[in-house]
Amino acid sequence: MSKFSACAISAKLIQPLYFQCIENNDKDGITQLEYEIGCGIFQLPKKKKLLYNGYVSKAALENGERCADHMYPRKISAYELLNTNWDEVNDPEEYLKDLYWNKFGKYNYVTKDENNRLVPYQKRAVFTTWREAYSKANIQLVECDNP
């Protein structure tokens, strides 16, 4: 079984429990299940050629420090998977591969300090777009083919 298949099927199988946690306002259960699926996403292949989005922060370029930051936070990716209508998905593995290679896995480089500054803006309650999160964290990105 591939990592993609295992992660997608896990999300599908725990979805009823996740919905039960939501119905019961079980915040600890919701958080734990989102964390577990987020961890599964984190373990998916990291192919720079396919996932690096071509941006580096100015600070990272200036000081040489590199910390990969996913444009789409893992917990939000997990939330999306856990709220997928799996009845409409023919092939869970291919569905997750498409999401991962085109959305969930995409990253750019920032400094560790910048990565920490992003955290408050990457929470589900406030996250809208990665560009807005970077703007609020006062992080300037520049295009860079060879980080």
PDB file of C-alpha atoms in Angstrom:
ATOM      1  CA  MET A   1       0.000   0.000   0.000  1.00  0.00           C
ATOM      2  CA  SER A   2       1.408   3.417  -0.895  1.00  0.00           C
ATOM      3  CA  LYS A   3       1.720   6.253   1.607  1.00  0.00           C
ATOM      4  CA  PHE A   4      -0.859   8.184  -0.414  1.00  0.00           C
ATOM      5  CA  SER A   5      -3.328   5.324  -0.255  1.00  0.00           C
ATOM      6  CA  ALA A   6      -2.769   4.764   3.473  1.00  0.00           C
ATOM      7  CA  CYS A   7      -3.278   8.450   4.263  1.00  0.00           C
ATOM      8  CA  ALA A   8      -6.383   8.858   2.090  1.00  0.00           C
ATOM      9  CA  ILE A   9      -7.999   5.654   3.355  1.00  0.00           C
ATOM     10  CA  SER A  10      -7.178   6.624   6.961  1.00  0.00           C
ATOM     11  CA  ALA A  11      -8.962   9.949   6.499  1.00  0.00           C
ATOM     12  CA  LYS A  12     -11.927   8.190   4.946  1.00  0.00           C
ATOM     13  CA  LEU A  13     -12.132   5.576   7.707  1.00  0.00           C
ATOM     14  CA  ILE A  14     -11.865   7.967  10.646  1.00  0.00           C
ATOM     15  CA  GLN A  15     -14.228  10.510   9.107  1.00  0.00           C
ATOM     16  CA  PRO A  16     -17.316   9.164  10.973  1.00  0.00           C
ATOM     17  CA  LEU A  17     -15.444   9.481  14.289  1.00  0.00           C
ATOM     18  CA  TYR A  18     -14.328  12.984  13.308  1.00  0.00           C
ATOM     19  CA  PHE A  19     -17.927  14.005  12.552  1.00  0.00           C
ATOM     20  CA  GLN A  20     -19.009  12.513  15.873  1.00  0.00           C
ATOM     21  CA  CYS A  21     -16.384  14.649  17.645  1.00  0.00           C
ATOM     22  CA  ILE A  22     -17.713  17.725  15.838  1.00  0.00           C
ATOM     23  CA  GLU A  23     -21.297  16.850  16.766  1.00  0.00           C
ATOM     24  CA  ASN A  24     -20.287  16.404  20.425  1.00  0.00           C
ATOM     25  CA  ASN A  25     -18.112  19.540  20.403  1.00  0.00           C
ATOM     26  CA  ASP A  26     -15.174  17.332  21.414  1.00  0.00           C
ATOM     27  CA  LYS A  27     -12.357  19.781  20.663  1.00  0.00           C
ATOM     28  CA  ASP A  28      -9.646  17.420  21.917  1.00  0.00           C
ATOM     29  CA  GLY A  29     -10.920  14.658  19.623  1.00  0.00           C
ATOM     30  CA  ILE A  30     -11.136  17.022  16.639  1.00  0.00           C
ATOM     31  CA  THR A  31      -7.620  18.316  17.287  1.00  0.00           C
ATOM     32  CA  GLN A  32      -6.175  14.819  17.682  1.00  0.00           C
ATOM     33  CA  LEU A  33      -7.756  13.442  14.513  1.00  0.00           C
ATOM     34  CA  GLU A  34      -6.668  16.478  12.472  1.00  0.00           C
ATOM     35  CA  TYR A  35      -3.179  16.084  13.913  1.00  0.00           C
ATOM     36  CA  GLU A  36      -3.023  12.395  12.969  1.00  0.00           C
ATOM     37  CA  ILE A  37      -4.061  13.013   9.372  1.00  0.00           C
ATOM     38  CA  GLY A  38      -1.717  16.022   9.236  1.00  0.00           C
ATOM     39  CA  CYS A  39       1.140  13.740  10.329  1.00  0.00           C
ATOM     40  CA  GLY A  40       0.242  11.354   7.516  1.00  0.00           C
ATOM     41  CA  ILE A  41       0.410  14.219   5.036  1.00  0.00           C
ATOM     42  CA  PHE A  42       3.799  15.257   6.444  1.00  0.00           C
ATOM     43  CA  GLN A  43       5.144  11.760   5.695  1.00  0.00           C
ATOM     44  CA  LEU A  44       4.295  11.937   1.990  1.00  0.00           C
ATOM     45  CA  PRO A  45       7.193  12.202  -0.515  1.00  0.00           C
ATOM     46  CA  LYS A  46       9.136  15.442  -0.590  1.00  0.00           C
ATOM     47  CA  LYS A  47      10.170  16.006  -4.189  1.00  0.00           C
ATOM     48  CA  LYS A  48      11.662  19.475  -4.490  1.00  0.00           C
ATOM     49  CA  LYS A  49      11.240  19.561  -8.273  1.00  0.00           C
ATOM     50  CA  LEU A  50       7.488  19.135  -7.894  1.00  0.00           C
ATOM     51  CA  LEU A  51       6.766  20.881  -4.599  1.00  0.00           C
ATOM     52  CA  TYR A  52       9.032  23.924  -4.281  1.00  0.00           C
ATOM     53  CA  ASN A  53       6.953  26.881  -5.464  1.00  0.00           C
ATOM     54  CA  GLY A  54       9.830  29.120  -6.515  1.00  0.00           C
ATOM     55  CA  TYR A  55       9.763  31.637  -3.648  1.00  0.00           C
ATOM     56  CA  VAL A  56      12.214  32.424  -0.854  1.00  0.00           C
ATOM     57  CA  SER A  57      11.875  35.143   1.750  1.00  0.00           C
ATOM     58  CA  LYS A  58      14.226  38.108   1.436  1.00  0.00           C
ATOM     59  CA  ALA A  59      15.528  37.407   4.930  1.00  0.00           C
ATOM     60  CA  ALA A  60      16.319  33.776   4.048  1.00  0.00           C
ATOM     61  CA  LEU A  61      18.238  34.912   0.987  1.00  0.00           C
ATOM     62  CA  GLU A  62      20.173  37.482   2.994  1.00  0.00           C
ATOM     63  CA  ASN A  63      21.217  35.252   5.899  1.00  0.00           C
ATOM     64  CA  GLY A  64      21.339  31.876   4.112  1.00  0.00           C
ATOM     65  CA  GLU A  65      18.969  30.206   6.572  1.00  0.00           C
ATOM     66  CA  ARG A  66      16.341  27.949   4.989  1.00  0.00           C
ATOM     67  CA  CYS A  67      13.232  26.526   6.576  1.00  0.00           C
ATOM     68  CA  ALA A  68      10.625  24.953   4.295  1.00  0.00           C
ATOM     69  CA  ASP A  69       7.163  26.321   4.965  1.00  0.00           C
ATOM     70  CA  HIS A  70       4.096  24.725   3.453  1.00  0.00           C
ATOM     71  CA  MET A  71       1.877  27.278   1.787  1.00  0.00           C
ATOM     72  CA  TYR A  72      -1.124  25.293   2.897  1.00  0.00           C
ATOM     73  CA  PRO A  73      -0.842  24.343   6.596  1.00  0.00           C
ATOM     74  CA  ARG A  74      -1.042  20.611   7.357  1.00  0.00           C
ATOM     75  CA  LYS A  75      -3.915  20.918   9.827  1.00  0.00           C
ATOM     76  CA  ILE A  76      -5.936  22.753   7.199  1.00  0.00           C
ATOM     77  CA  SER A  77      -5.023  20.082   4.667  1.00  0.00           C
ATOM     78  CA  ALA A  78      -6.143  17.455   7.189  1.00  0.00           C
ATOM     79  CA  TYR A  79      -9.384  19.350   7.768  1.00  0.00           C
ATOM     80  CA  GLU A  80     -10.028  19.330   4.027  1.00  0.00           C
ATOM     81  CA  LEU A  81      -9.376  15.585   3.763  1.00  0.00           C
ATOM     82  CA  LEU A  82     -11.555  14.828   6.779  1.00  0.00           C
ATOM     83  CA  ASN A  83     -14.392  16.838   5.242  1.00  0.00           C
ATOM     84  CA  THR A  84     -14.122  15.284   1.784  1.00  0.00           C
ATOM     85  CA  ASN A  85     -17.261  13.673   0.408  1.00  0.00           C
ATOM     86  CA  TRP A  86     -15.593  10.307  -0.171  1.00  0.00           C
ATOM     87  CA  ASP A  87     -18.705   8.965  -1.918  1.00  0.00           C
ATOM     88  CA  GLU A  88     -17.799  11.243  -4.831  1.00  0.00           C
ATOM     89  CA  VAL A  89     -14.157  10.089  -4.972  1.00  0.00           C
ATOM     90  CA  ASN A  90     -13.489   7.141  -7.279  1.00  0.00           C
ATOM     91  CA  ASP A  91      -9.847   6.613  -6.321  1.00  0.00           C
ATOM     92  CA  PRO A  92      -8.771   7.967  -2.893  1.00  0.00           C
ATOM     93  CA  GLU A  93      -5.073   7.498  -3.654  1.00  0.00           C
ATOM     94  CA  GLU A  94      -5.210   9.492  -6.901  1.00  0.00           C
ATOM     95  CA  TYR A  95      -7.424  12.109  -5.263  1.00  0.00           C
ATOM     96  CA  LEU A  96      -4.837  12.710  -2.517  1.00  0.00           C
ATOM     97  CA  LYS A  97      -1.933  12.635  -4.973  1.00  0.00           C
ATOM     98  CA  ASP A  98      -3.568  15.409  -6.974  1.00  0.00           C
ATOM     99  CA  LEU A  99      -4.217  17.493  -3.852  1.00  0.00           C
ATOM    100  CA  TYR A 100      -0.714  16.906  -2.535  1.00  0.00           C
ATOM    101  CA  TRP A 101       1.291  17.610  -5.690  1.00  0.00           C
ATOM    102  CA  ASN A 102      -0.793  20.690  -6.524  1.00  0.00           C
ATOM    103  CA  LYS A 103      -1.729  22.129  -3.144  1.00  0.00           C
ATOM    104  CA  PHE A 104      -0.955  20.417   0.184  1.00  0.00           C
ATOM    105  CA  GLY A 105       2.717  19.693  -0.487  1.00  0.00           C
ATOM    106  CA  LYS A 106       3.708  23.030  -2.014  1.00  0.00           C
ATOM    107  CA  TYR A 107       6.271  25.003  -0.018  1.00  0.00           C
ATOM    108  CA  ASN A 108       8.715  27.886  -0.106  1.00  0.00           C
ATOM    109  CA  TYR A 109      11.673  28.836   2.068  1.00  0.00           C
ATOM    110  CA  VAL A 110      11.706  31.246   5.004  1.00  0.00           C
ATOM    111  CA  THR A 111      13.831  31.672   8.129  1.00  0.00           C
ATOM    112  CA  LYS A 112      12.979  29.884  11.381  1.00  0.00           C
ATOM    113  CA  ASP A 113      11.920  33.187  12.903  1.00  0.00           C
ATOM    114  CA  GLU A 114       9.614  33.881   9.975  1.00  0.00           C
ATOM    115  CA  ASN A 115       8.200  30.367  10.207  1.00  0.00           C
ATOM    116  CA  ASN A 116       7.346  31.042  13.863  1.00  0.00           C
ATOM    117  CA  ARG A 117       5.785  34.404  12.965  1.00  0.00           C
ATOM    118  CA  LEU A 118       3.498  32.643  10.466  1.00  0.00           C
ATOM    119  CA  VAL A 119       1.959  30.263  13.013  1.00  0.00           C
ATOM    120  CA  PRO A 120      -0.786  32.619  14.315  1.00  0.00           C
ATOM    121  CA  TYR A 121      -1.920  33.305  10.741  1.00  0.00           C
ATOM    122  CA  GLN A 122      -2.028  29.654   9.697  1.00  0.00           C
ATOM    123  CA  LYS A 123      -4.694  28.564  12.177  1.00  0.00           C
ATOM    124  CA  ARG A 124      -7.946  27.346  10.653  1.00  0.00           C
ATOM    125  CA  ALA A 125      -9.984  30.102  12.317  1.00  0.00           C
ATOM    126  CA  VAL A 126      -7.991  32.860  10.595  1.00  0.00           C
ATOM    127  CA  PHE A 127      -6.263  31.330   7.556  1.00  0.00           C
ATOM    128  CA  THR A 128      -7.552  32.508   4.194  1.00  0.00           C
ATOM    129  CA  THR A 129      -4.608  32.316   1.769  1.00  0.00           C
ATOM    130  CA  TRP A 130      -0.900  31.761   2.118  1.00  0.00           C
ATOM    131  CA  ARG A 131      -0.225  35.169   0.581  1.00  0.00           C
ATOM    132  CA  GLU A 132      -2.357  36.881   3.217  1.00  0.00           C
ATOM    133  CA  ALA A 133      -0.649  34.935   6.023  1.00  0.00           C
ATOM    134  CA  TYR A 134       2.768  36.030   4.744  1.00  0.00           C
ATOM    135  CA  SER A 135       1.614  39.625   4.443  1.00  0.00           C
ATOM    136  CA  LYS A 136       0.274  39.659   8.021  1.00  0.00           C
ATOM    137  CA  ALA A 137       3.539  38.119   9.272  1.00  0.00           C
ATOM    138  CA  ASN A 138       5.441  40.835   7.372  1.00  0.00           C
ATOM    139  CA  ILE A 139       7.374  38.352   5.238  1.00  0.00           C
ATOM    140  CA  GLN A 140       8.488  39.400   1.787  1.00  0.00           C
ATOM    141  CA  LEU A 141       8.939  36.646  -0.769  1.00  0.00           C
ATOM    142  CA  VAL A 142      10.995  36.879  -3.918  1.00  0.00           C
ATOM    143  CA  GLU A 143      11.221  34.502  -6.837  1.00  0.00           C
ATOM    144  CA  CYS A 144      14.238  32.234  -6.727  1.00  0.00           C
ATOM    145  CA  ASP A 145      14.873  29.298  -9.047  1.00  0.00           C
ATOM    146  CA  ASN A 146      17.816  27.937  -7.071  1.00  0.00           C
ATOM    147  CA  PRO A 147      17.338  28.399  -3.339  1.00  0.00           C
TER     148      PRO A 147
END
